[in-house]
Amino acid sequence: MPEIAFEKVSAFSSEDAANQLFANNLLKTKDFKSWKCREWEDKSHVILETTDAYKVDNIEIGNDCSAFAEVLVSNTSAPNARFQVLLSTSSFMTPSDSKQL
């Protein structure tokens, strides 16, 4: 399967500018696709857009002290498009473990 070529970051909650982990990094080549929100955010998000349709057969999510992650998808060209859950809320570590680092 080809890698999804995202074309635009339409929204994000925050970025880790001190470490240059900007949301636009997710548009770059496979060698450097890292985004991180500011430290100690209760919730964060990034919304990526592409004009092509893809069948998703796997997804790679890195974790840096996040207790949970969820992935939502949407077809914005469809009328009344809504986000649907691709990966339901999954725990990478317990909330107390995520606060220890």
PDB file of N, CA and C in Angstrom:
ATOM      1  N   MET A   1       0.835  -1.180   0.000  1.00  0.00           N
ATOM      2  CA  MET A   1       0.000   0.000   0.000  1.00  0.00           C
ATOM      3  C   MET A   1       0.885   1.251   0.000  1.00  0.00           C
ATOM      4  N   PRO A   2       0.497   2.256  -0.766  1.00  0.00           N
ATOM      5  CA  PRO A   2       1.282   3.494  -0.765  1.00  0.00           C
ATOM      6  C   PRO A   2       1.061   4.273   0.531  1.00  0.00           C
ATOM      7  N   GLU A   3       2.056   5.059   0.888  1.00  0.00           N
ATOM      8  CA  GLU A   3       1.930   5.916   2.058  1.00  0.00           C
ATOM      9  C   GLU A   3       0.996   7.073   1.714  1.00  0.00           C
ATOM     10  N   ILE A   4       0.156   7.459   2.651  1.00  0.00           N
ATOM     11  CA  ILE A   4      -0.778   8.560   2.414  1.00  0.00           C
ATOM     12  C   ILE A   4       0.006   9.857   2.284  1.00  0.00           C
ATOM     13  N   ALA A   5      -0.273  10.588   1.227  1.00  0.00           N
ATOM     14  CA  ALA A   5       0.385  11.876   0.988  1.00  0.00           C
ATOM     15  C   ALA A   5      -0.574  12.983   1.424  1.00  0.00           C
ATOM     16  N   PHE A   6      -0.417  13.427   2.656  1.00  0.00           N
ATOM     17  CA  PHE A   6      -1.256  14.521   3.132  1.00  0.00           C
ATOM     18  C   PHE A   6      -0.798  15.813   2.492  1.00  0.00           C
ATOM     19  N   GLU A   7      -1.750  16.679   2.190  1.00  0.00           N
ATOM     20  CA  GLU A   7      -1.444  17.918   1.477  1.00  0.00           C
ATOM     21  C   GLU A   7      -1.527  19.160   2.339  1.00  0.00           C
ATOM     22  N   LYS A   8      -2.260  19.048   3.459  1.00  0.00           N
ATOM     23  CA  LYS A   8      -2.527  20.248   4.234  1.00  0.00           C
ATOM     24  C   LYS A   8      -2.799  19.883   5.686  1.00  0.00           C
ATOM     25  N   VAL A   9      -2.301  20.709   6.584  1.00  0.00           N
ATOM     26  CA  VAL A   9      -2.690  20.643   7.986  1.00  0.00           C
ATOM     27  C   VAL A   9      -3.769  21.706   8.150  1.00  0.00           C
ATOM     28  N   SER A  10      -5.010  21.286   8.359  1.00  0.00           N
ATOM     29  CA  SER A  10      -6.085  22.276   8.445  1.00  0.00           C
ATOM     30  C   SER A  10      -6.303  22.794   9.861  1.00  0.00           C
ATOM     31  N   ALA A  11      -5.857  22.046  10.873  1.00  0.00           N
ATOM     32  CA  ALA A  11      -5.991  22.517  12.260  1.00  0.00           C
ATOM     33  C   ALA A  11      -5.096  21.691  13.172  1.00  0.00           C
ATOM     34  N   PHE A  12      -4.699  22.299  14.281  1.00  0.00           N
ATOM     35  CA  PHE A  12      -3.972  21.572  15.319  1.00  0.00           C
ATOM     36  C   PHE A  12      -4.156  22.330  16.621  1.00  0.00           C
ATOM     37  N   SER A  13      -4.007  21.616  17.725  1.00  0.00           N
ATOM     38  CA  SER A  13      -4.231  22.236  19.037  1.00  0.00           C
ATOM     39  C   SER A  13      -3.027  23.041  19.503  1.00  0.00           C
ATOM     40  N   SER A  14      -1.837  22.514  19.317  1.00  0.00           N
ATOM     41  CA  SER A  14      -0.604  23.206  19.702  1.00  0.00           C
ATOM     42  C   SER A  14       0.581  22.467  19.095  1.00  0.00           C
ATOM     43  N   GLU A  15       1.760  23.063  19.247  1.00  0.00           N
ATOM     44  CA  GLU A  15       2.988  22.462  18.718  1.00  0.00           C
ATOM     45  C   GLU A  15       4.099  22.610  19.753  1.00  0.00           C
ATOM     46  N   ASP A  16       5.079  21.733  19.665  1.00  0.00           N
ATOM     47  CA  ASP A  16       6.278  21.826  20.498  1.00  0.00           C
ATOM     48  C   ASP A  16       7.336  22.571  19.689  1.00  0.00           C
ATOM     49  N   ALA A  17       7.248  23.881  19.702  1.00  0.00           N
ATOM     50  CA  ALA A  17       8.162  24.705  18.900  1.00  0.00           C
ATOM     51  C   ALA A  17       9.597  24.627  19.414  1.00  0.00           C
ATOM     52  N   ALA A  18       9.763  24.446  20.713  1.00  0.00           N
ATOM     53  CA  ALA A  18      11.114  24.392  21.289  1.00  0.00           C
ATOM     54  C   ALA A  18      11.923  23.246  20.691  1.00  0.00           C
ATOM     55  N   ASN A  19      11.271  22.142  20.359  1.00  0.00           N
ATOM     56  CA  ASN A  19      11.946  20.985  19.771  1.00  0.00           C
ATOM     57  C   ASN A  19      11.671  20.845  18.275  1.00  0.00           C
ATOM     58  N   GLN A  20      11.083  21.865  17.681  1.00  0.00           N
ATOM     59  CA  GLN A  20      10.768  21.907  16.247  1.00  0.00           C
ATOM     60  C   GLN A  20       9.892  20.733  15.811  1.00  0.00           C
ATOM     61  N   LEU A  21       8.938  20.363  16.653  1.00  0.00           N
ATOM     62  CA  LEU A  21       8.012  19.285  16.326  1.00  0.00           C
ATOM     63  C   LEU A  21       6.670  19.901  15.920  1.00  0.00           C
ATOM     64  N   PHE A  22       6.694  20.546  14.754  1.00  0.00           N
ATOM     65  CA  PHE A  22       5.552  21.283  14.228  1.00  0.00           C
ATOM     66  C   PHE A  22       4.569  20.343  13.528  1.00  0.00           C
ATOM     67  N   ALA A  23       3.310  20.728  13.467  1.00  0.00           N
ATOM     68  CA  ALA A  23       2.291  19.932  12.786  1.00  0.00           C
ATOM     69  C   ALA A  23       2.630  19.745  11.305  1.00  0.00           C
ATOM     70  N   ASN A  24       3.237  20.750  10.676  1.00  0.00           N
ATOM     71  CA  ASN A  24       3.598  20.632   9.249  1.00  0.00           C
ATOM     72  C   ASN A  24       4.633  19.543   8.992  1.00  0.00           C
ATOM     73  N   ASN A  25       5.320  19.077  10.026  1.00  0.00           N
ATOM     74  CA  ASN A  25       6.262  17.967   9.847  1.00  0.00           C
ATOM     75  C   ASN A  25       5.550  16.722   9.328  1.00  0.00           C
ATOM     76  N   LEU A  26       4.263  16.590   9.624  1.00  0.00           N
ATOM     77  CA  LEU A  26       3.509  15.419   9.175  1.00  0.00           C
ATOM     78  C   LEU A  26       3.308  15.401   7.659  1.00  0.00           C
ATOM     79  N   LEU A  27       3.590  16.525   7.002  1.00  0.00           N
ATOM     80  CA  LEU A  27       3.484  16.601   5.543  1.00  0.00           C
ATOM     81  C   LEU A  27       4.792  16.232   4.857  1.00  0.00           C
ATOM     82  N   LYS A  28       5.850  16.082   5.629  1.00  0.00           N
ATOM     83  CA  LYS A  28       7.179  15.828   5.068  1.00  0.00           C
ATOM     84  C   LYS A  28       7.359  14.368   4.689  1.00  0.00           C
ATOM     85  N   THR A  29       8.555  14.062   4.260  1.00  0.00           N
ATOM     86  CA  THR A  29       8.884  12.709   3.840  1.00  0.00           C
ATOM     87  C   THR A  29       8.851  11.747   5.013  1.00  0.00           C
ATOM     88  N   LYS A  30       8.923  10.485   4.707  1.00  0.00           N
ATOM     89  CA  LYS A  30       8.852   9.437   5.718  1.00  0.00           C
ATOM     90  C   LYS A  30       9.968   9.552   6.757  1.00  0.00           C
ATOM     91  N   ASP A  31      11.080  10.169   6.401  1.00  0.00           N
ATOM     92  CA  ASP A  31      12.225  10.253   7.296  1.00  0.00           C
ATOM     93  C   ASP A  31      11.973  11.129   8.521  1.00  0.00           C
ATOM     94  N   PHE A  32      11.094  12.105   8.412  1.00  0.00           N
ATOM     95  CA  PHE A  32      10.857  12.998   9.549  1.00  0.00           C
ATOM     96  C   PHE A  32       9.393  13.397   9.597  1.00  0.00           C
ATOM     97  N   LYS A  33       8.575  12.544  10.166  1.00  0.00           N
ATOM     98  CA  LYS A  33       7.147  12.832  10.306  1.00  0.00           C
ATOM     99  C   LYS A  33       6.798  12.830  11.774  1.00  0.00           C
ATOM    100  N   SER A  34       7.199  13.865  12.486  1.00  0.00           N
ATOM    101  CA  SER A  34       6.923  13.930  13.909  1.00  0.00           C
ATOM    102  C   SER A  34       6.263  15.249  14.268  1.00  0.00           C
ATOM    103  N   TRP A  35       5.193  15.150  15.013  1.00  0.00           N
ATOM    104  CA  TRP A  35       4.486  16.298  15.579  1.00  0.00           C
ATOM    105  C   TRP A  35       4.268  16.020  17.056  1.00  0.00           C
ATOM    106  N   LYS A  36       4.344  17.040  17.852  1.00  0.00           N
ATOM    107  CA  LYS A  36       4.102  16.897  19.274  1.00  0.00           C
ATOM    108  C   LYS A  36       3.415  18.162  19.766  1.00  0.00           C
ATOM    109  N   CYS A  37       2.448  17.989  20.640  1.00  0.00           N
ATOM    110  CA  CYS A  37       1.789  19.156  21.224  1.00  0.00           C
ATOM    111  C   CYS A  37       2.656  19.699  22.359  1.00  0.00           C
ATOM    112  N   ARG A  38       2.256  20.842  22.908  1.00  0.00           N
ATOM    113  CA  ARG A  38       2.963  21.378  24.070  1.00  0.00           C
ATOM    114  C   ARG A  38       2.837  20.395  25.227  1.00  0.00           C
ATOM    115  N   GLU A  39       3.785  20.450  26.132  1.00  0.00           N
ATOM    116  CA  GLU A  39       3.762  19.554  27.293  1.00  0.00           C
ATOM    117  C   GLU A  39       2.545  19.812  28.171  1.00  0.00           C
ATOM    118  N   TRP A  40       2.060  18.750  28.793  1.00  0.00           N
ATOM    119  CA  TRP A  40       1.001  18.759  29.797  1.00  0.00           C
ATOM    120  C   TRP A  40      -0.351  19.218  29.264  1.00  0.00           C
ATOM    121  N   GLU A  41      -0.603  19.014  27.989  1.00  0.00           N
ATOM    122  CA  GLU A  41      -1.932  19.303  27.440  1.00  0.00           C
ATOM    123  C   GLU A  41      -2.876  18.167  27.812  1.00  0.00           C
ATOM    124  N   ASP A  42      -4.084  18.505  28.222  1.00  0.00           N
ATOM    125  CA  ASP A  42      -5.073  17.468  28.537  1.00  0.00           C
ATOM    126  C   ASP A  42      -5.564  16.765  27.283  1.00  0.00           C
ATOM    127  N   LYS A  43      -5.740  17.536  26.223  1.00  0.00           N
ATOM    128  CA  LYS A  43      -6.177  16.986  24.938  1.00  0.00           C
ATOM    129  C   LYS A  43      -5.431  17.716  23.836  1.00  0.00           C
ATOM    130  N   SER A  44      -5.139  17.006  22.775  1.00  0.00           N
ATOM    131  CA  SER A  44      -4.513  17.643  21.620  1.00  0.00           C
ATOM    132  C   SER A  44      -5.045  16.978  20.361  1.00  0.00           C
ATOM    133  N   HIS A  45      -4.911  17.683  19.243  1.00  0.00           N
ATOM    134  CA  HIS A  45      -5.389  17.126  17.975  1.00  0.00           C
ATOM    135  C   HIS A  45      -4.628  17.744  16.808  1.00  0.00           C
ATOM    136  N   VAL A  46      -4.646  17.032  15.714  1.00  0.00           N
ATOM    137  CA  VAL A  46      -4.160  17.551  14.441  1.00  0.00           C
ATOM    138  C   VAL A  46      -5.103  17.013  13.372  1.00  0.00           C
ATOM    139  N   ILE A  47      -5.471  17.869  12.419  1.00  0.00           N
ATOM    140  CA  ILE A  47      -6.343  17.466  11.319  1.00  0.00           C
ATOM    141  C   ILE A  47      -5.563  17.621  10.020  1.00  0.00           C
ATOM    142  N   LEU A  48      -5.407  16.504   9.308  1.00  0.00           N
ATOM    143  CA  LEU A  48      -4.666  16.469   8.049  1.00  0.00           C
ATOM    144  C   LEU A  48      -5.645  16.244   6.913  1.00  0.00           C
ATOM    145  N   GLU A  49      -5.344  16.830   5.747  1.00  0.00           N
ATOM    146  CA  GLU A  49      -6.216  16.684   4.586  1.00  0.00           C
ATOM    147  C   GLU A  49      -5.456  16.137   3.394  1.00  0.00           C
ATOM    148  N   THR A  50      -6.171  15.364   2.570  1.00  0.00           N
ATOM    149  CA  THR A  50      -5.677  14.888   1.290  1.00  0.00           C
ATOM    150  C   THR A  50      -6.847  14.870   0.322  1.00  0.00           C
ATOM    151  N   THR A  51      -6.576  15.048  -0.960  1.00  0.00           N
ATOM    152  CA  THR A  51      -7.661  15.019  -1.942  1.00  0.00           C
ATOM    153  C   THR A  51      -7.886  13.617  -2.490  1.00  0.00           C
ATOM    154  N   ASP A  52      -6.945  12.723  -2.272  1.00  0.00           N
ATOM    155  CA  ASP A  52      -7.079  11.359  -2.761  1.00  0.00           C
ATOM    156  C   ASP A  52      -7.761  10.473  -1.725  1.00  0.00           C
ATOM    157  N   ALA A  53      -8.380   9.404  -2.196  1.00  0.00           N
ATOM    158  CA  ALA A  53      -8.988   8.424  -1.292  1.00  0.00           C
ATOM    159  C   ALA A  53      -7.981   7.301  -1.052  1.00  0.00           C
ATOM    160  N   TYR A  54      -7.937   6.821   0.164  1.00  0.00           N
ATOM    161  CA  TYR A  54      -7.007   5.757   0.533  1.00  0.00           C
ATOM    162  C   TYR A  54      -7.730   4.695   1.335  1.00  0.00           C
ATOM    163  N   LYS A  55      -7.273   3.473   1.180  1.00  0.00           N
ATOM    164  CA  LYS A  55      -7.680   2.398   2.069  1.00  0.00           C
ATOM    165  C   LYS A  55      -6.572   2.283   3.105  1.00  0.00           C
ATOM    166  N   VAL A  56      -6.920   2.442   4.364  1.00  0.00           N
ATOM    167  CA  VAL A  56      -5.929   2.402   5.434  1.00  0.00           C
ATOM    168  C   VAL A  56      -5.839   0.981   5.953  1.00  0.00           C
ATOM    169  N   ASP A  57      -4.652   0.391   5.839  1.00  0.00           N
ATOM    170  CA  ASP A  57      -4.483  -0.966   6.361  1.00  0.00           C
ATOM    171  C   ASP A  57      -3.558  -1.009   7.573  1.00  0.00           C
ATOM    172  N   ASN A  58      -2.861   0.086   7.865  1.00  0.00           N
ATOM    173  CA  ASN A  58      -2.097   0.193   9.107  1.00  0.00           C
ATOM    174  C   ASN A  58      -1.803   1.652   9.385  1.00  0.00           C
ATOM    175  N   ILE A  59      -1.495   1.915  10.621  1.00  0.00           N
ATOM    176  CA  ILE A  59      -1.184   3.278  11.043  1.00  0.00           C
ATOM    177  C   ILE A  59      -0.107   3.186  12.122  1.00  0.00           C
ATOM    178  N   GLU A  60       0.819   4.122  12.094  1.00  0.00           N
ATOM    179  CA  GLU A  60       1.899   4.146  13.087  1.00  0.00           C
ATOM    180  C   GLU A  60       1.730   5.385  13.957  1.00  0.00           C
ATOM    181  N   ILE A  61       1.634   5.155  15.247  1.00  0.00           N
ATOM    182  CA  ILE A  61       1.491   6.251  16.199  1.00  0.00           C
ATOM    183  C   ILE A  61       2.625   6.147  17.206  1.00  0.00           C
ATOM    184  N   GLY A  62       3.397   7.204  17.326  1.00  0.00           N
ATOM    185  CA  GLY A  62       4.427   7.257  18.347  1.00  0.00           C
ATOM    186  C   GLY A  62       3.832   7.826  19.623  1.00  0.00           C
ATOM    187  N   ASN A  63       4.479   7.590  20.722  1.00  0.00           N
ATOM    188  CA  ASN A  63       3.946   8.046  21.994  1.00  0.00           C
ATOM    189  C   ASN A  63       5.052   8.674  22.833  1.00  0.00           C
ATOM    190  N   ASP A  64       4.769   9.855  23.339  1.00  0.00           N
ATOM    191  CA  ASP A  64       5.697  10.526  24.245  1.00  0.00           C
ATOM    192  C   ASP A  64       4.898  11.008  25.450  1.00  0.00           C
ATOM    193  N   CYS A  65       4.649  10.092  26.357  1.00  0.00           N
ATOM    194  CA  CYS A  65       3.948  10.373  27.620  1.00  0.00           C
ATOM    195  C   CYS A  65       2.453  10.643  27.444  1.00  0.00           C
ATOM    196  N   SER A  66       1.824  10.056  26.460  1.00  0.00           N
ATOM    197  CA  SER A  66       0.378  10.180  26.305  1.00  0.00           C
ATOM    198  C   SER A  66      -0.290   8.943  26.863  1.00  0.00           C
ATOM    199  N   ALA A  67      -1.329   9.145  27.645  1.00  0.00           N
ATOM    200  CA  ALA A  67      -2.039   8.006  28.206  1.00  0.00           C
ATOM    201  C   ALA A  67      -2.938   7.358  27.157  1.00  0.00           C
ATOM    202  N   PHE A  68      -3.582   8.171  26.310  1.00  0.00           N
ATOM    203  CA  PHE A  68      -4.554   7.649  25.342  1.00  0.00           C
ATOM    204  C   PHE A  68      -4.363   8.286  23.971  1.00  0.00           C
ATOM    205  N   ALA A  69      -4.816   7.574  22.939  1.00  0.00           N
ATOM    206  CA  ALA A  69      -4.839   8.110  21.574  1.00  0.00           C
ATOM    207  C   ALA A  69      -6.090   7.594  20.883  1.00  0.00           C
ATOM    208  N   GLU A  70      -6.615   8.392  19.962  1.00  0.00           N
ATOM    209  CA  GLU A  70      -7.782   8.009  19.177  1.00  0.00           C
ATOM    210  C   GLU A  70      -7.579   8.565  17.773  1.00  0.00           C
ATOM    211  N   VAL A  71      -7.996   7.822  16.751  1.00  0.00           N
ATOM    212  CA  VAL A  71      -7.859   8.267  15.368  1.00  0.00           C
ATOM    213  C   VAL A  71      -9.251   8.334  14.750  1.00  0.00           C
ATOM    214  N   LEU A  72      -9.572   9.505  14.190  1.00  0.00           N
ATOM    215  CA  LEU A  72     -10.849   9.722  13.519  1.00  0.00           C
ATOM    216  C   LEU A  72     -10.591  10.050  12.055  1.00  0.00           C
ATOM    217  N   VAL A  73     -11.507   9.660  11.174  1.00  0.00           N
ATOM    218  CA  VAL A  73     -11.388   9.949   9.749  1.00  0.00           C
ATOM    219  C   VAL A  73     -12.704  10.502   9.230  1.00  0.00           C
ATOM    220  N   SER A  74     -12.626  11.219   8.107  1.00  0.00           N
ATOM    221  CA  SER A  74     -13.832  11.781   7.504  1.00  0.00           C
ATOM    222  C   SER A  74     -13.603  11.990   6.020  1.00  0.00           C
ATOM    223  N   ASN A  75     -14.661  11.888   5.261  1.00  0.00           N
ATOM    224  CA  ASN A  75     -14.641  12.222   3.841  1.00  0.00           C
ATOM    225  C   ASN A  75     -15.349  13.557   3.707  1.00  0.00           C
ATOM    226  N   THR A  76     -14.591  14.636   3.677  1.00  0.00           N
ATOM    227  CA  THR A  76     -15.192  15.966   3.680  1.00  0.00           C
ATOM    228  C   THR A  76     -15.881  16.310   2.367  1.00  0.00           C
ATOM    229  N   SER A  77     -15.648  15.525   1.313  1.00  0.00           N
ATOM    230  CA  SER A  77     -16.348  15.802   0.056  1.00  0.00           C
ATOM    231  C   SER A  77     -17.765  15.233   0.067  1.00  0.00           C
ATOM    232  N   ALA A  78     -18.069  14.373   1.033  1.00  0.00           N
ATOM    233  CA  ALA A  78     -19.414  13.820   1.154  1.00  0.00           C
ATOM    234  C   ALA A  78     -20.321  14.836   1.846  1.00  0.00           C
ATOM    235  N   PRO A  79     -21.584  14.887   1.430  1.00  0.00           N
ATOM    236  CA  PRO A  79     -22.491  15.816   2.106  1.00  0.00           C
ATOM    237  C   PRO A  79     -22.688  15.402   3.564  1.00  0.00           C
ATOM    238  N   ASN A  80     -22.736  16.388   4.446  1.00  0.00           N
ATOM    239  CA  ASN A  80     -22.899  16.151   5.891  1.00  0.00           C
ATOM    240  C   ASN A  80     -21.830  15.216   6.454  1.00  0.00           C
ATOM    241  N   ALA A  81     -20.614  15.388   6.003  1.00  0.00           N
ATOM    242  CA  ALA A  81     -19.510  14.524   6.453  1.00  0.00           C
ATOM    243  C   ALA A  81     -19.276  14.695   7.943  1.00  0.00           C
ATOM    244  N   ARG A  82     -19.090  13.576   8.617  1.00  0.00           N
ATOM    245  CA  ARG A  82     -18.786  13.571  10.042  1.00  0.00           C
ATOM    246  C   ARG A  82     -17.570  12.686  10.266  1.00  0.00           C
ATOM    247  N   PHE A  83     -16.852  12.994  11.322  1.00  0.00           N
ATOM    248  CA  PHE A  83     -15.721  12.142  11.673  1.00  0.00           C
ATOM    249  C   PHE A  83     -16.231  10.813  12.219  1.00  0.00           C
ATOM    250  N   GLN A  84     -15.557   9.739  11.809  1.00  0.00           N
ATOM    251  CA  GLN A  84     -15.859   8.404  12.305  1.00  0.00           C
ATOM    252  C   GLN A  84     -14.597   7.831  12.927  1.00  0.00           C
ATOM    253  N   VAL A  85     -14.770   6.943  13.855  1.00  0.00           N
ATOM    254  CA  VAL A  85     -13.647   6.366  14.586  1.00  0.00           C
ATOM    255  C   VAL A  85     -12.948   5.311  13.737  1.00  0.00           C
ATOM    256  N   LEU A  86     -11.650   5.498  13.503  1.00  0.00           N
ATOM    257  CA  LEU A  86     -10.821   4.485  12.851  1.00  0.00           C
ATOM    258  C   LEU A  86     -10.140   3.634  13.914  1.00  0.00           C
ATOM    259  N   LEU A  87      -9.619   4.281  14.938  1.00  0.00           N
ATOM    260  CA  LEU A  87      -9.018   3.604  16.087  1.00  0.00           C
ATOM    261  C   LEU A  87      -9.670   4.195  17.325  1.00  0.00           C
ATOM    262  N   SER A  88     -10.435   3.385  18.048  1.00  0.00           N
ATOM    263  CA  SER A  88     -11.094   3.895  19.245  1.00  0.00           C
ATOM    264  C   SER A  88     -10.041   4.217  20.305  1.00  0.00           C
ATOM    265  N   THR A  89     -10.453   4.981  21.279  1.00  0.00           N
ATOM    266  CA  THR A  89      -9.525   5.416  22.323  1.00  0.00           C
ATOM    267  C   THR A  89      -8.752   4.218  22.863  1.00  0.00           C
ATOM    268  N   SER A  90      -7.453   4.287  22.722  1.00  0.00           N
ATOM    269  CA  SER A  90      -6.567   3.194  23.121  1.00  0.00           C
ATOM    270  C   SER A  90      -5.557   3.719  24.120  1.00  0.00           C
ATOM    271  N   SER A  91      -5.237   2.898  25.107  1.00  0.00           N
ATOM    272  CA  SER A  91      -4.277   3.363  26.109  1.00  0.00           C
ATOM    273  C   SER A  91      -2.877   2.880  25.750  1.00  0.00           C
ATOM    274  N   PHE A  92      -1.941   3.803  25.805  1.00  0.00           N
ATOM    275  CA  PHE A  92      -0.535   3.486  25.591  1.00  0.00           C
ATOM    276  C   PHE A  92       0.173   3.301  26.920  1.00  0.00           C
ATOM    277  N   MET A  93      -0.338   3.964  27.932  1.00  0.00           N
ATOM    278  CA  MET A  93       0.180   3.846  29.293  1.00  0.00           C
ATOM    279  C   MET A  93      -0.918   4.329  30.227  1.00  0.00           C
ATOM    280  N   THR A  94      -0.795   4.046  31.485  1.00  0.00           N
ATOM    281  CA  THR A  94      -1.806   4.501  32.430  1.00  0.00           C
ATOM    282  C   THR A  94      -1.671   6.007  32.620  1.00  0.00           C
ATOM    283  N   PRO A  95      -2.748   6.679  33.018  1.00  0.00           N
ATOM    284  CA  PRO A  95      -2.628   8.118  33.271  1.00  0.00           C
ATOM    285  C   PRO A  95      -1.556   8.465  34.293  1.00  0.00           C
ATOM    286  N   SER A  96      -1.408   7.646  35.335  1.00  0.00           N
ATOM    287  CA  SER A  96      -0.363   7.951  36.338  1.00  0.00           C
ATOM    288  C   SER A  96       1.036   7.761  35.764  1.00  0.00           C
ATOM    289  N   ASP A  97       1.222   6.739  34.897  1.00  0.00           N
ATOM    290  CA  ASP A  97       2.528   6.555  34.257  1.00  0.00           C
ATOM    291  C   ASP A  97       2.863   7.737  33.358  1.00  0.00           C
ATOM    292  N   SER A  98       1.874   8.262  32.652  1.00  0.00           N
ATOM    293  CA  SER A  98       2.134   9.373  31.721  1.00  0.00           C
ATOM    294  C   SER A  98       2.533  10.637  32.456  1.00  0.00           C
ATOM    295  N   LYS A  99       2.147  10.777  33.715  1.00  0.00           N
ATOM    296  CA  LYS A  99       2.477  11.972  34.489  1.00  0.00           C
ATOM    297  C   LYS A  99       3.825  11.881  35.194  1.00  0.00           C
ATOM    298  N   GLN A 100       4.417  10.696  35.245  1.00  0.00           N
ATOM    299  CA  GLN A 100       5.670  10.509  35.965  1.00  0.00           C
ATOM    300  C   GLN A 100       6.876  11.041  35.210  1.00  0.00           C
ATOM    301  N   LEU A 101       6.795  11.155  33.897  1.00  0.00           N
ATOM    302  CA  LEU A 101       7.959  11.569  33.110  1.00  0.00           C
ATOM    303  C   LEU A 101       8.092  13.020  33.012  1.00  0.00           C
TER     304      LEU A 101
END
